[in-house]
Amino acid sequence: MRIKGFDKNLCCRGMQFEVGTEYKIEKNEPLKLCSDTVFHYCDSLQKVHSFYSCEEIENNRFCEIEVLGEEITDGEKFGSNHIKIVREIVGEELNTLKGLV
């Protein structure tokens, strides 16, 4: 599962996202983490927690994404130039991923 963290408004780095929508970065540059050539995400909620606190659940939201483009990773975080926000992770599933259940 690929998980992307957001603020409470489903924004990340000043960009507004919406569940069910695809996002693509059209740049003629190689993909590079920590740059504007990729959308960032992780492969576990624990890794996302490094960037968006799972403890401040009222301030942060988490979504499963589908990777539709090229993917790069450094082993901790991932990036792709084309993603789709599949669904928001909430309730019991979020608690399970947080290790509370």
Tab-separated table of C-alpha atoms in Angstrom:
chain	number	residue	atom	x	y	z
A	1	MET	CA	0.000	0.000	0.000
A	2	ARG	CA	1.221	3.491	-0.808
A	3	ILE	CA	0.135	6.180	1.674
A	4	LYS	CA	0.302	9.950	1.279
A	5	GLY	CA	-0.093	12.353	4.166
A	6	PHE	CA	-1.909	15.666	4.013
A	7	ASP	CA	-2.927	18.493	6.289
A	8	LYS	CA	-6.515	18.645	7.568
A	9	ASN	CA	-7.669	20.274	4.304
A	10	LEU	CA	-6.152	17.541	2.106
A	11	CYS	CA	-3.363	19.897	1.031
A	12	CYS	CA	0.311	19.078	0.661
A	13	ARG	CA	3.033	21.613	-0.076
A	14	GLY	CA	0.448	24.230	-1.007
A	15	MET	CA	-1.408	22.001	-3.456
A	16	GLN	CA	-5.043	20.996	-2.943
A	17	PHE	CA	-5.849	17.314	-3.517
A	18	GLU	CA	-9.151	15.467	-3.887
A	19	VAL	CA	-10.031	11.797	-3.448
A	20	GLY	CA	-10.667	10.059	-6.776
A	21	THR	CA	-8.535	12.466	-8.784
A	22	GLU	CA	-5.319	11.851	-10.747
A	23	TYR	CA	-2.375	14.224	-10.532
A	24	LYS	CA	0.497	14.432	-12.971
A	25	ILE	CA	3.645	16.545	-13.059
A	26	GLU	CA	4.646	17.471	-16.593
A	27	LYS	CA	8.352	18.252	-16.426
A	28	ASN	CA	11.133	17.240	-18.743
A	29	GLU	CA	13.519	16.592	-15.872
A	30	PRO	CA	14.628	13.360	-14.222
A	31	LEU	CA	12.544	12.448	-11.181
A	32	LYS	CA	14.217	13.429	-7.925
A	33	LEU	CA	13.026	13.084	-4.334
A	34	CYS	CA	12.676	16.310	-2.340
A	35	SER	CA	11.953	18.253	-5.505
A	36	ASP	CA	8.950	19.476	-7.458
A	37	THR	CA	9.349	16.663	-10.012
A	38	VAL	CA	7.439	14.142	-7.851
A	39	PHE	CA	4.548	13.697	-5.462
A	40	HIS	CA	5.883	12.194	-2.229
A	41	TYR	CA	4.425	9.242	-0.279
A	42	CYS	CA	5.495	6.233	1.789
A	43	ASP	CA	4.825	2.495	1.925
A	44	SER	CA	3.648	2.505	5.552
A	45	LEU	CA	1.852	4.815	7.935
A	46	GLN	CA	4.834	4.658	10.290
A	47	LYS	CA	7.064	6.192	7.614
A	48	VAL	CA	4.453	8.840	6.749
A	49	HIS	CA	4.429	9.708	10.473
A	50	SER	CA	7.918	11.223	9.991
A	51	PHE	CA	6.302	13.898	7.830
A	52	TYR	CA	2.680	14.090	9.056
A	53	SER	CA	1.973	13.234	12.693
A	54	CYS	CA	-0.390	10.323	13.267
A	55	GLU	CA	-0.923	11.622	16.802
A	56	GLU	CA	-2.458	14.890	15.606
A	57	ILE	CA	-5.190	13.136	13.651
A	58	GLU	CA	-7.431	16.216	13.729
A	59	ASN	CA	-4.709	18.150	11.865
A	60	ASN	CA	-3.615	15.480	9.371
A	61	ARG	CA	-5.267	13.096	6.947
A	62	PHE	CA	-3.953	10.009	5.184
A	63	CYS	CA	-4.899	8.518	1.828
A	64	GLU	CA	-4.096	5.417	-0.137
A	65	ILE	CA	-2.715	6.320	-3.528
A	66	GLU	CA	-2.204	4.447	-6.768
A	67	VAL	CA	1.082	5.008	-8.588
A	68	LEU	CA	0.415	5.559	-12.280
A	69	GLY	CA	3.818	6.863	-13.381
A	70	GLU	CA	7.485	6.234	-12.823
A	71	GLU	CA	8.421	5.576	-9.189
A	72	ILE	CA	11.636	6.385	-7.335
A	73	THR	CA	12.641	5.708	-3.715
A	74	ASP	CA	15.422	6.116	-1.199
A	75	GLY	CA	14.028	3.265	0.897
A	76	GLU	CA	12.141	5.562	3.291
A	77	LYS	CA	10.052	7.734	1.029
A	78	PHE	CA	8.856	7.353	-2.520
A	79	GLY	CA	7.958	9.683	-5.343
A	80	SER	CA	6.144	9.533	-8.649
A	81	ASN	CA	5.214	12.019	-11.330
A	82	HIS	CA	1.703	10.562	-11.706
A	83	ILE	CA	-0.584	9.399	-8.884
A	84	LYS	CA	-4.250	8.929	-8.115
A	85	ILE	CA	-5.757	9.565	-4.678
A	86	VAL	CA	-7.759	6.347	-4.247
A	87	ARG	CA	-9.400	6.816	-0.847
A	88	GLU	CA	-8.982	8.328	2.570
A	89	ILE	CA	-7.887	5.970	5.339
A	90	VAL	CA	-10.093	6.510	8.401
A	91	GLY	CA	-11.618	4.857	11.453
A	92	GLU	CA	-10.696	1.329	12.442
A	93	GLU	CA	-8.347	0.867	9.496
A	94	LEU	CA	-6.390	3.987	10.455
A	95	ASN	CA	-6.196	2.766	14.055
A	96	THR	CA	-4.958	-0.636	12.850
A	97	LEU	CA	-2.260	0.979	10.708
A	98	LYS	CA	-1.271	3.139	13.681
A	99	GLY	CA	-0.889	-0.056	15.731
A	100	LEU	CA	-3.723	0.813	18.131
A	101	VAL	CA	-5.807	-2.274	17.358
